[in-house]
mmCIF file with all atom_site columns, C-alpha atoms in Angstrom:
data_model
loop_
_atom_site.group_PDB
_atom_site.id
_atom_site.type_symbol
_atom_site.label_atom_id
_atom_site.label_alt_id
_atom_site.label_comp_id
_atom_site.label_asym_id
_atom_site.label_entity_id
_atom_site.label_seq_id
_atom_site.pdbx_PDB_ins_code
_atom_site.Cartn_x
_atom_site.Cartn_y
_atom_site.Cartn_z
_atom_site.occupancy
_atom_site.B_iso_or_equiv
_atom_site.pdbx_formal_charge
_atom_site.auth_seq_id
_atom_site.auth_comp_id
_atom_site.auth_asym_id
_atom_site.auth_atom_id
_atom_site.pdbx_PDB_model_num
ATOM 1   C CA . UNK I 1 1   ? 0.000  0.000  0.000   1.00 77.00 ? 1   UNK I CA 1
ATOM 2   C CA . UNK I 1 2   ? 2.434  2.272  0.883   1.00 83.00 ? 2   UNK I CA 1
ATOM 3   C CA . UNK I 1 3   ? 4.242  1.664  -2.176  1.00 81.00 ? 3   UNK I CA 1
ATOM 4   C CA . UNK I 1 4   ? 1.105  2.349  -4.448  1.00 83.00 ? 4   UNK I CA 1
ATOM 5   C CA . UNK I 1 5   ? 0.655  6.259  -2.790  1.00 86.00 ? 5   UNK I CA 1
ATOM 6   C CA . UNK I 1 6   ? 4.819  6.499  -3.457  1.00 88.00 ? 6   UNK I CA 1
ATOM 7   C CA . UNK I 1 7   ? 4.098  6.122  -6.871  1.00 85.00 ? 7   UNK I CA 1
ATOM 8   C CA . UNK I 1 8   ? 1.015  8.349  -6.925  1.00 85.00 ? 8   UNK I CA 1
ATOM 9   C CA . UNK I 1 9   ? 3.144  10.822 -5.636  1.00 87.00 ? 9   UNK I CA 1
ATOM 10  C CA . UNK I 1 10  ? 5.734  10.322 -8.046  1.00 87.00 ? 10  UNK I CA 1
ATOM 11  C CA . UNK I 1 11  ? 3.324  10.855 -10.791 1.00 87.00 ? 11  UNK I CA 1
ATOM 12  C CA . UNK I 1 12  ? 1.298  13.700 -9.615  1.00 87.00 ? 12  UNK I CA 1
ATOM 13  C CA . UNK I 1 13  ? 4.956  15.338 -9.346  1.00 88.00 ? 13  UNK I CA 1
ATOM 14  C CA . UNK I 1 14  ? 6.378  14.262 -12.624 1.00 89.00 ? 14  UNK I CA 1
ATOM 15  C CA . UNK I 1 15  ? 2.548  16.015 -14.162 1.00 88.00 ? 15  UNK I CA 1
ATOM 16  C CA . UNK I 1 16  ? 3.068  18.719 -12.092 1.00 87.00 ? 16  UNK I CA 1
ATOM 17  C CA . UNK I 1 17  ? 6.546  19.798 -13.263 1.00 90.00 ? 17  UNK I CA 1
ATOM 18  C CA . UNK I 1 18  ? 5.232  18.784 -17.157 1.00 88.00 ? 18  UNK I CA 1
ATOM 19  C CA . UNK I 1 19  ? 2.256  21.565 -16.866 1.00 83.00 ? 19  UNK I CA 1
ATOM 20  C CA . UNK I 1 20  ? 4.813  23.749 -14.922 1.00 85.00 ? 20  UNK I CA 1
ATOM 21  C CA . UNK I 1 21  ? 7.303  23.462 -17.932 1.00 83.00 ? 21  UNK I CA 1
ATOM 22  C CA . UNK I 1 22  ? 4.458  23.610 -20.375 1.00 77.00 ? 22  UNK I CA 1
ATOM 23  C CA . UNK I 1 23  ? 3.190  26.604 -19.056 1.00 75.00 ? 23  UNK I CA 1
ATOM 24  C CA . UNK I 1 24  ? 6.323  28.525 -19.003 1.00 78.00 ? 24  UNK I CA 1
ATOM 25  C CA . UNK I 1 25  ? 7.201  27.523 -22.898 1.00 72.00 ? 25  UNK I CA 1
ATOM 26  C CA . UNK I 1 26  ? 3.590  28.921 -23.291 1.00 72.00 ? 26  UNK I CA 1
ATOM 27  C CA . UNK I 1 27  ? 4.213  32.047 -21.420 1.00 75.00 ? 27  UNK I CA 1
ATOM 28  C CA . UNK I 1 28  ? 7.394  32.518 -23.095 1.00 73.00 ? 28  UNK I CA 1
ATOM 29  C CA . UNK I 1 29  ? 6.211  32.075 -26.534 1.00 66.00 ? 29  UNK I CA 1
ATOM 30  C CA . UNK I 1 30  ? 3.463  34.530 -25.938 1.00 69.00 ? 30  UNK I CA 1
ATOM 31  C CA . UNK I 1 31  ? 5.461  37.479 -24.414 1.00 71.00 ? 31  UNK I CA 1
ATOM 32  C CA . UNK I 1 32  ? 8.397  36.766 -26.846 1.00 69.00 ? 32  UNK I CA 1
ATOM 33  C CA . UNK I 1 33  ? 7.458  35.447 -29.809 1.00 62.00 ? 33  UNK I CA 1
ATOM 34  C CA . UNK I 1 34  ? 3.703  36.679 -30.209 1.00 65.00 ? 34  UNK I CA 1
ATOM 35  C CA . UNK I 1 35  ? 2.089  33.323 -30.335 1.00 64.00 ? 35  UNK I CA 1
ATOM 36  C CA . UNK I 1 36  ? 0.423  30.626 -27.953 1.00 62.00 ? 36  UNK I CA 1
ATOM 37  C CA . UNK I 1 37  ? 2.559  27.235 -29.407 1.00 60.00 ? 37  UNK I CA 1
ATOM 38  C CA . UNK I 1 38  ? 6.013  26.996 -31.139 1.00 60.00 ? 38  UNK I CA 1
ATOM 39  C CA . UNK I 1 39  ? 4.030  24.715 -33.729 1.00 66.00 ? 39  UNK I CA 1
ATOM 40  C CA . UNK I 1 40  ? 2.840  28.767 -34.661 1.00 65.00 ? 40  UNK I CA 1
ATOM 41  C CA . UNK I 1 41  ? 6.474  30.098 -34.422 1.00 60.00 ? 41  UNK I CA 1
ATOM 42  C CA . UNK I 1 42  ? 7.190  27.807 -36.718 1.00 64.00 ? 42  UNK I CA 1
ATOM 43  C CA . UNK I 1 43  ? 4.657  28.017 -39.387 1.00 64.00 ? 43  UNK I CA 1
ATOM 44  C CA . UNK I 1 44  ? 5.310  32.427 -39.266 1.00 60.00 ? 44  UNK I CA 1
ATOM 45  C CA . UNK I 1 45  ? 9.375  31.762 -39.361 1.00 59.00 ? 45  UNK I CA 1
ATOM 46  C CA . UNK I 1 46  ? 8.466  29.770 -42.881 1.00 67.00 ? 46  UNK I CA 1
ATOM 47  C CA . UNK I 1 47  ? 6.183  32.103 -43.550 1.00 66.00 ? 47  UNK I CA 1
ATOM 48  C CA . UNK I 1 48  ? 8.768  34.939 -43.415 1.00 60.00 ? 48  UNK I CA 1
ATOM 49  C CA . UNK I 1 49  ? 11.389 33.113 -44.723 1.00 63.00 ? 49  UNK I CA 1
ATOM 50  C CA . UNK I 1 50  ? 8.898  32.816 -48.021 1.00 65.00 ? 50  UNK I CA 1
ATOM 51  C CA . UNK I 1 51  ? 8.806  36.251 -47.858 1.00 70.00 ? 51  UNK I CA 1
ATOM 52  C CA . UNK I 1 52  ? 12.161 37.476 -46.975 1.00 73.00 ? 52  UNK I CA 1
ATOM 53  C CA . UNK I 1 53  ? 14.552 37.540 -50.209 1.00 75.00 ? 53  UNK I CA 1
ATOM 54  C CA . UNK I 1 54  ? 18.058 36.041 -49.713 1.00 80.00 ? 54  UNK I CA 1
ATOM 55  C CA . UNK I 1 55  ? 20.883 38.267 -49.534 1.00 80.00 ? 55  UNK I CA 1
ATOM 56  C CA . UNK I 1 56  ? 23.293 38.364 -52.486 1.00 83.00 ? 56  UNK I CA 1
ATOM 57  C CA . UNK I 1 57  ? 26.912 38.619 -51.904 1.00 79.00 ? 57  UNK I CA 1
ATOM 58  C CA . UNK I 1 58  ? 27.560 42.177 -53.495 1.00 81.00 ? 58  UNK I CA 1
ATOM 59  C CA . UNK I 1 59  ? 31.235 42.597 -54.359 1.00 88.00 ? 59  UNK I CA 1
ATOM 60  C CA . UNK I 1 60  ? 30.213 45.317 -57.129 1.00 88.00 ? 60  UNK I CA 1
ATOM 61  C CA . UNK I 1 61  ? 32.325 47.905 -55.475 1.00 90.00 ? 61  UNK I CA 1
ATOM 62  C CA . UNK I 1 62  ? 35.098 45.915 -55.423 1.00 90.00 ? 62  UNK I CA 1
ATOM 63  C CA . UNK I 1 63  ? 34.903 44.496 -59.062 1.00 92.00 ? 63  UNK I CA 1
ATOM 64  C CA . UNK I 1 64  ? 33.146 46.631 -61.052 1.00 92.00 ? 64  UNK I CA 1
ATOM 65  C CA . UNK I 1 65  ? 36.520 49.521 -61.288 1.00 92.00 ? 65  UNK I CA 1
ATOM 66  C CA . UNK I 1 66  ? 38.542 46.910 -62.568 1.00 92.00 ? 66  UNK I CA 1
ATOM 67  C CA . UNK I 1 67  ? 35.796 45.708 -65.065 1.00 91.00 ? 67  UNK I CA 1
ATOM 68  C CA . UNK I 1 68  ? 35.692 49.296 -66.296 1.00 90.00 ? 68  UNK I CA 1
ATOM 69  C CA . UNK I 1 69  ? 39.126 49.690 -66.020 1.00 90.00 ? 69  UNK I CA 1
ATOM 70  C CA . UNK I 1 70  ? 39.645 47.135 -68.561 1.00 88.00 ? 70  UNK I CA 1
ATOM 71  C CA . UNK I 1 71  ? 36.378 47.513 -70.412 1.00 88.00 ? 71  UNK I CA 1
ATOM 72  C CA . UNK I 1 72  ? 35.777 51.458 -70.833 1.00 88.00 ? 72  UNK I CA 1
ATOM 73  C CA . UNK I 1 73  ? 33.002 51.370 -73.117 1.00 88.00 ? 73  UNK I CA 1
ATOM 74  C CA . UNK I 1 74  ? 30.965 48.828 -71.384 1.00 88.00 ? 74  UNK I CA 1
ATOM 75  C CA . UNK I 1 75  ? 27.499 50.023 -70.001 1.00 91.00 ? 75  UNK I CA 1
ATOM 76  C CA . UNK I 1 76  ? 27.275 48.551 -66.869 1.00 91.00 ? 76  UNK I CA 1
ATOM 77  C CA . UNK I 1 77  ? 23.256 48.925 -66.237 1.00 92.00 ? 77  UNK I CA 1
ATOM 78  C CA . UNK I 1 78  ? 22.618 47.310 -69.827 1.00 93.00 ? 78  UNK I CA 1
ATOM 79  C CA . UNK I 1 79  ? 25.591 44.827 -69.234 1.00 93.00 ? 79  UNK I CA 1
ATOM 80  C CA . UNK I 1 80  ? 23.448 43.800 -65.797 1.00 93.00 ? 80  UNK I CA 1
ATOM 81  C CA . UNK I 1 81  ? 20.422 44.011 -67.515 1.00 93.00 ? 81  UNK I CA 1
ATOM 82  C CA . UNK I 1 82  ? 21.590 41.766 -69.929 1.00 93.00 ? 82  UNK I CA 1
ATOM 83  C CA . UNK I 1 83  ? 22.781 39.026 -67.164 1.00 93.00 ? 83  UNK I CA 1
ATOM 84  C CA . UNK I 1 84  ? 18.653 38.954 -65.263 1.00 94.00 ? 84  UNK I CA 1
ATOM 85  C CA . UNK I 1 85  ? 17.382 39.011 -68.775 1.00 94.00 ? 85  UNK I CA 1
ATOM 86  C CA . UNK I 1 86  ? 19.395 35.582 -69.541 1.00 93.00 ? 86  UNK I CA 1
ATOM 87  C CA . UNK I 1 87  ? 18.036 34.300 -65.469 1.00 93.00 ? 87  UNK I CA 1
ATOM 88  C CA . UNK I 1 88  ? 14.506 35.354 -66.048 1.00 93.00 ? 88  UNK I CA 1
ATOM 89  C CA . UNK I 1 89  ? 14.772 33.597 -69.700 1.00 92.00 ? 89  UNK I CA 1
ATOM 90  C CA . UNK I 1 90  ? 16.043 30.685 -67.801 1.00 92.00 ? 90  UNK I CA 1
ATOM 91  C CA . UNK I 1 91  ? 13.702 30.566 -65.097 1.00 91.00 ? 91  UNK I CA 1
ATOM 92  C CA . UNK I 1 92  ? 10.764 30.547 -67.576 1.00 91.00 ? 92  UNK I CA 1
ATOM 93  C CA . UNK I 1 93  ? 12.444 27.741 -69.338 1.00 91.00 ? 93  UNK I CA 1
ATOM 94  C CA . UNK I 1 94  ? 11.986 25.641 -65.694 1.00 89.00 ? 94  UNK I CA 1
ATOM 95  C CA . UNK I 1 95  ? 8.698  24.382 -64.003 1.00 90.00 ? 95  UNK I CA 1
ATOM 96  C CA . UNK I 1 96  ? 8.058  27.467 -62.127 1.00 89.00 ? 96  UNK I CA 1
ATOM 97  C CA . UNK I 1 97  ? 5.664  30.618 -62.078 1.00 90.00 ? 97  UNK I CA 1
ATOM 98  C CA . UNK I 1 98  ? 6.198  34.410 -61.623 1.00 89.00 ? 98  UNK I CA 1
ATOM 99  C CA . UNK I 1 99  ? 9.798  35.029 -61.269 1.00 91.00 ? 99  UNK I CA 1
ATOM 100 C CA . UNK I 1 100 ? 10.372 38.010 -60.132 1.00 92.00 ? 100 UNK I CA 1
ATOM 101 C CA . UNK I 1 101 ? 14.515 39.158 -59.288 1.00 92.00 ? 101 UNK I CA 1
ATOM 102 C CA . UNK I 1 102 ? 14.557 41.800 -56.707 1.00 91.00 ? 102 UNK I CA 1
ATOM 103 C CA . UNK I 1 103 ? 18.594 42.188 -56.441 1.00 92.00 ? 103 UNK I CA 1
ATOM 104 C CA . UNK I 1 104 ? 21.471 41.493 -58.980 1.00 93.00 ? 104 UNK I CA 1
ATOM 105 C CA . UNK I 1 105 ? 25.045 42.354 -57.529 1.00 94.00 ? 105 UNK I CA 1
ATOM 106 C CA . UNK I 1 106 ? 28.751 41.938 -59.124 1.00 93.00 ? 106 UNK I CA 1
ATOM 107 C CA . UNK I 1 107 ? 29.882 38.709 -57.056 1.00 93.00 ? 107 UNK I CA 1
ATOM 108 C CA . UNK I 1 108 ? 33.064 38.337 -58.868 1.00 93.00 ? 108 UNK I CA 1
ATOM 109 C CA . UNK I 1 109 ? 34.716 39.787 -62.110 1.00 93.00 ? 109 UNK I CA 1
ATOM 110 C CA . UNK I 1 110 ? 38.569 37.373 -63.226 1.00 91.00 ? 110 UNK I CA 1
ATOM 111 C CA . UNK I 1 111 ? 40.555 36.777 -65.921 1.00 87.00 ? 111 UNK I CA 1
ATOM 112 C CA . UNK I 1 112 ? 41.858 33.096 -66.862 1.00 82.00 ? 112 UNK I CA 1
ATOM 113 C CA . UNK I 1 113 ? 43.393 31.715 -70.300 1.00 74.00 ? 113 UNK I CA 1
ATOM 114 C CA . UNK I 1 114 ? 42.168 34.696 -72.187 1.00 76.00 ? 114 UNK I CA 1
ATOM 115 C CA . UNK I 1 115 ? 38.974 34.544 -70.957 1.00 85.00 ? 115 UNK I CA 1
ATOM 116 C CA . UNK I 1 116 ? 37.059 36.976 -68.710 1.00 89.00 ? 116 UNK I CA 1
ATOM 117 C CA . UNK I 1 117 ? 34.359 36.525 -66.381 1.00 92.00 ? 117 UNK I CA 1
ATOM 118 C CA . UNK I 1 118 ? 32.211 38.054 -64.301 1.00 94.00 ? 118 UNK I CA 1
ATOM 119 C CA . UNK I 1 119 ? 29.328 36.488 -62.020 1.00 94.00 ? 119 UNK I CA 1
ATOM 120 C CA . UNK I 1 120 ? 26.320 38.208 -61.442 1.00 95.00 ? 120 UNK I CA 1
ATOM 121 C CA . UNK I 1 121 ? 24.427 37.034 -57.985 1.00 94.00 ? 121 UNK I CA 1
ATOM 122 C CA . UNK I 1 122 ? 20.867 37.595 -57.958 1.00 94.00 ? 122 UNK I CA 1
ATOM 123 C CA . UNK I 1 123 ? 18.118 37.122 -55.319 1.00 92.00 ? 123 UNK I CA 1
ATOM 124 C CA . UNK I 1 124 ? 15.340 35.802 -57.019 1.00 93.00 ? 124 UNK I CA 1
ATOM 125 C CA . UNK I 1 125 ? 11.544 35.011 -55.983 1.00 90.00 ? 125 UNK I CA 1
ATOM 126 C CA . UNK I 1 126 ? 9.328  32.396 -57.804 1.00 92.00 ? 126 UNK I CA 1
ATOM 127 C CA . UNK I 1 127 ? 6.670  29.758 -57.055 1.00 91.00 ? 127 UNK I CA 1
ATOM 128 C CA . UNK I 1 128 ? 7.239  26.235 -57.727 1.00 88.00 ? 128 UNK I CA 1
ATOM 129 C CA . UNK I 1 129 ? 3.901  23.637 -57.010 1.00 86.00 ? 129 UNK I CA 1
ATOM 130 C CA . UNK I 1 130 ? 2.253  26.963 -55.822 1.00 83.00 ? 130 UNK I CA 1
ATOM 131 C CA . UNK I 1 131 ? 4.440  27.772 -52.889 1.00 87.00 ? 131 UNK I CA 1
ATOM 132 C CA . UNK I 1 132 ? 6.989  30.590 -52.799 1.00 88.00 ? 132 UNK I CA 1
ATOM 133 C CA . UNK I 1 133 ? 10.192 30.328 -52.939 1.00 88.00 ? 133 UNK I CA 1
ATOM 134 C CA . UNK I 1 134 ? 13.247 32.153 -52.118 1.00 89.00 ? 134 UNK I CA 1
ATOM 135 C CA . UNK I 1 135 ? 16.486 31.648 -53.816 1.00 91.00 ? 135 UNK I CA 1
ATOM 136 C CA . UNK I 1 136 ? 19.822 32.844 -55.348 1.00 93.00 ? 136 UNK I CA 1
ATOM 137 C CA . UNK I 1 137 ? 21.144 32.342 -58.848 1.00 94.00 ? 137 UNK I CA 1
ATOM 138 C CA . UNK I 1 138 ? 24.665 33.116 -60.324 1.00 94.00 ? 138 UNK I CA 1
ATOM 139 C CA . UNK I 1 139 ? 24.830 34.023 -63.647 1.00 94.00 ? 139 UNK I CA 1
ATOM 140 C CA . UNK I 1 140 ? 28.005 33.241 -65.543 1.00 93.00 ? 140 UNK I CA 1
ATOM 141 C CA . UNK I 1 141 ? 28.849 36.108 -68.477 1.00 92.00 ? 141 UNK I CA 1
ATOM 142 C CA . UNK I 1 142 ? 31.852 35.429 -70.676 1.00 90.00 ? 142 UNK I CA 1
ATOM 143 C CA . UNK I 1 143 ? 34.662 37.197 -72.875 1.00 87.00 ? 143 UNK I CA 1
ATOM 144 C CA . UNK I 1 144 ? 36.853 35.355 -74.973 1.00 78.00 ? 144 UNK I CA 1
ATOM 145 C CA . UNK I 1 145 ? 39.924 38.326 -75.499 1.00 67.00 ? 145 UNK I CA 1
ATOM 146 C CA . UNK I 1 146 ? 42.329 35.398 -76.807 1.00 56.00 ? 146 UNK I CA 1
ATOM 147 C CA . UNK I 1 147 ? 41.395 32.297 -78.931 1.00 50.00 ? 147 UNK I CA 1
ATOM 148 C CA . UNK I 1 148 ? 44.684 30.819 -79.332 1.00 50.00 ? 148 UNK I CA 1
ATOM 149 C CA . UNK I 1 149 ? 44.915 30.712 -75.592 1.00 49.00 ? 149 UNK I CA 1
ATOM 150 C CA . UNK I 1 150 ? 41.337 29.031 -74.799 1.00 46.00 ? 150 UNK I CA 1
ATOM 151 C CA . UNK I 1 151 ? 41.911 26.125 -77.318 1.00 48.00 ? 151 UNK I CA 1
ATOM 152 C CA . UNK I 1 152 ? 38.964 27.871 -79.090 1.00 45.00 ? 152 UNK I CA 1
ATOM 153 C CA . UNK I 1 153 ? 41.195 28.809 -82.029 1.00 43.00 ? 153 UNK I CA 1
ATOM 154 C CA . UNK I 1 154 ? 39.829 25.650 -84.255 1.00 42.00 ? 154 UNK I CA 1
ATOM 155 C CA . UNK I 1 155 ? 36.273 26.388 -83.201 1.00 42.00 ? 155 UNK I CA 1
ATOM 156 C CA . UNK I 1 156 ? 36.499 28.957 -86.417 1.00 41.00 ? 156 UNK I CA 1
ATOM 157 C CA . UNK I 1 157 ? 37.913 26.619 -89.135 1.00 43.00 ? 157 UNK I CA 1
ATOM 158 C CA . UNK I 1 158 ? 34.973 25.167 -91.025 1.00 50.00 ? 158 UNK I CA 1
ATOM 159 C CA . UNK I 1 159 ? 35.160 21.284 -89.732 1.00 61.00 ? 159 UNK I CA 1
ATOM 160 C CA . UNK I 1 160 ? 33.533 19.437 -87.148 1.00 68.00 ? 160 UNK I CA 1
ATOM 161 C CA . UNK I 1 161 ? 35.554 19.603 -83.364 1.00 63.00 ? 161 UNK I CA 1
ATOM 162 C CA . UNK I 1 162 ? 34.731 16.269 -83.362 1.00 66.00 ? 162 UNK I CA 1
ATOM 163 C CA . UNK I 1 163 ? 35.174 13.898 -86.418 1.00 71.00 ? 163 UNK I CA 1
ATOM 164 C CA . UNK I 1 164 ? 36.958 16.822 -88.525 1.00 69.00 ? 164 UNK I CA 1
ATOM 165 C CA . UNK I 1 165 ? 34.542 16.745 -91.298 1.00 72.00 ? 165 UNK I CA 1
ATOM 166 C CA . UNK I 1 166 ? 33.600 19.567 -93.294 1.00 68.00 ? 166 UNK I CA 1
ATOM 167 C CA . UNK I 1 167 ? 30.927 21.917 -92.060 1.00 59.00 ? 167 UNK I CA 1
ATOM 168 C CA . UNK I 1 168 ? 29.344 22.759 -96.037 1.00 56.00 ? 168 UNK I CA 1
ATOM 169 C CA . UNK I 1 169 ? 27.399 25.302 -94.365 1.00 52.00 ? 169 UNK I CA 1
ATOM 170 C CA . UNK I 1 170 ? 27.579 28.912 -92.239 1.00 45.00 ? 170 UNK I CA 1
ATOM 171 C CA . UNK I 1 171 ? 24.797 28.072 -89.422 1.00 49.00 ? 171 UNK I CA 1
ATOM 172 C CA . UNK I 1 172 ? 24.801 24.339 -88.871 1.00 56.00 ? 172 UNK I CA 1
ATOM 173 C CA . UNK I 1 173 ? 24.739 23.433 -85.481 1.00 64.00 ? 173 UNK I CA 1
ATOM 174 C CA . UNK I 1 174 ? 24.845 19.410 -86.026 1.00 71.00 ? 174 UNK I CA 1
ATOM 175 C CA . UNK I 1 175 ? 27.620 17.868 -88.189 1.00 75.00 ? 175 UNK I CA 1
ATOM 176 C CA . UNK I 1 176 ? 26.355 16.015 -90.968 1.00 75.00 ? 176 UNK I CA 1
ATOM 177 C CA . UNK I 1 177 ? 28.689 13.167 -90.573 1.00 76.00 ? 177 UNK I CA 1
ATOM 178 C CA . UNK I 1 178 ? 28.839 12.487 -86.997 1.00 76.00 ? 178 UNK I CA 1
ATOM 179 C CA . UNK I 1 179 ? 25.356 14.257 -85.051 1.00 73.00 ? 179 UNK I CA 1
ATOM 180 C CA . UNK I 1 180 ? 27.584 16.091 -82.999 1.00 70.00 ? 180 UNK I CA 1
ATOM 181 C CA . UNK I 1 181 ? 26.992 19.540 -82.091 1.00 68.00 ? 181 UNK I CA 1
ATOM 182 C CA . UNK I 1 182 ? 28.809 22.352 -83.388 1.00 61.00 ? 182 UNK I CA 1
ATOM 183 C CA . UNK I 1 183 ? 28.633 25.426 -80.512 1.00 56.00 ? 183 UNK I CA 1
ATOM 184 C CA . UNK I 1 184 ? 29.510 28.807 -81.868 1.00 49.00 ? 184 UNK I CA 1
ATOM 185 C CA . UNK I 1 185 ? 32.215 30.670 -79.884 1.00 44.00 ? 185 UNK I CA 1
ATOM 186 C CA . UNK I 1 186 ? 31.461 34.366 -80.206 1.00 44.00 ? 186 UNK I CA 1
ATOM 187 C CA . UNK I 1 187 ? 34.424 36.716 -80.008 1.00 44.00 ? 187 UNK I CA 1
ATOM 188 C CA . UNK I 1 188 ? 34.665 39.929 -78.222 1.00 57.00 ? 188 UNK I CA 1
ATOM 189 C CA . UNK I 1 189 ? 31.379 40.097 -76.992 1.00 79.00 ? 189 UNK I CA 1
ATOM 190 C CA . UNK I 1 190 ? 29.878 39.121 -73.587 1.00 87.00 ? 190 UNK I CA 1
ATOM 191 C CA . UNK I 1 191 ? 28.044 35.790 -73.694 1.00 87.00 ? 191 UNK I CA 1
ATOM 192 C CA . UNK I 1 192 ? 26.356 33.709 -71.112 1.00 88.00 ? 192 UNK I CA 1
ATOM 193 C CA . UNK I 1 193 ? 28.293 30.544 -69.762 1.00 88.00 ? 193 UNK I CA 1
ATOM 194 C CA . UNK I 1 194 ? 26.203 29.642 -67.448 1.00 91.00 ? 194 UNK I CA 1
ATOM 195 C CA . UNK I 1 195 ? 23.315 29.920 -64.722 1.00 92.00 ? 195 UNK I CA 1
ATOM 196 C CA . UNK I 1 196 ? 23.749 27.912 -61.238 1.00 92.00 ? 196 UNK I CA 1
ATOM 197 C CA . UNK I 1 197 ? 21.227 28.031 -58.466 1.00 91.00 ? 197 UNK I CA 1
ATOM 198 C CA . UNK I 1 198 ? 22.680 28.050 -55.382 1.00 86.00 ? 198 UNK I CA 1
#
C-alpha cells in the first residue's frame, strides 16, 4: 500500500513539473514570440522566410573599377540588364511561375586563359507547385579576349571539333557526318556561360 501512494506521488509530481514546464514555454512564446505554441512560431518563421529575399553577396564595389578599367566602353546597367534578362529567360524555361529578381550584384569579375568573367548574384523570388520560394542564382557572363589561348582557335575553321569533317554550311549546329553539335564561340562580346542556383 504504501508503495502504491509512493508512486502516486511520483506521478502527480512528474505532471506537475510537465504543466509547470508547459506553461512557461507557453508564457514565453506569448510574451516573446507573439504566439500561444512553437508549432505557430514555426509556421510564421516559414512564412517569413517565403517572404524574406536572400541576400546576395555584393562585391560590385570591389569588381566593377577593374571591369571598367579594362572595359571602358561597357554600359554597366545594360551589361546587368543583360545578365537577369538571360536568369529570367532561364527561369521561364523551368517548371516554375512568376519570377520576379529583386537584387542582382557583381559577385566576382577574373581573368583566366584569355577569358574573362564576371558572375552576377541575384536574389530571385518564384513559385514552384504553388508555394513561394526564395532563392539565389549566379549568372556566368563570358569574354573570350584570346582564342589561341582558350583552345577555341579551331572552333572557327569550317570542320567538325569532333570527327573533322567539313561543315558545307555557315549556321549548322549538327555535323552532318557524326550528329555532334557544333557550338559557336562568339568573339569579343559578352556571352552567357552559365546559370547555377545556389
Amino acid at each position: 500500500m504504501i508503495g502504491l501512494i509512493i508512486f502516486g506521488i511520483c506521478l502527480l509530481a512528474l505532471a506537475g513539473t510537465i504543466w509547470y514546464f508547459y506553461w512557461k514555454i507557453k508564457r514565453f512564446a506569448r510574451q516573446n514570440l507573439g504566439v500561444d505554441n512553437l508549432s505557430e512560431f514555426a509556421a510564421s518563421q516559414e512564412e517569413l522566410m517565403a517572404n524574406t529575399p536572400k541576400s546576395v553577396s555584393g562585391m560590385t564595389s570591389l569588381y566593377l573599377p577593374r571591369l571598367q578599367a579594362d572595359f571602358p566602353e561597357l554600359n554597366w546597367v545594360e551589361f546587368r540588364s543583360a545578365a537577369e534578362k538571360h536568369l529570367l529567360e532561364h527561369l521561364n524555361s523551368q517548371p516554375v511561375t512568376s519570377p520576379h529578381i529583386h537584387q542582382t550584384e557583381l559577385r566576382d569579375y577574373r581573368k583566366n586563359s584569355g577569358t574573362c568573367y564576371t558572375i552576377f548574384q541575384s536574389a530571385v523570388e518564384y513559385y514552384k507547385e504553388d508555394k513561394k520560394i526564395q532563392s539565389r542564382f549566379n549568372t556566368v557572363m563570358a569574354y573570350i579576349q584570346d582564342a589561341a589561348k582558350t583552345g577555341y582557335e579551331e572552333s572557327y575553321s569550317v570542320n567538325c571539333p569532333n570527327c573533322g569533317a567539313p561543315v558545307t554550311q555557315l549556321g549548322h549546329k549538327i555535323c552532318a557526318y557524326c550528329g555532334s553539335a557544333i557550338a559557336e564561340v562568339n568573339m569579343r562580346i559578352w556571352t552567357l556561360d552559365r546559370i547555377e542556383e545556389l
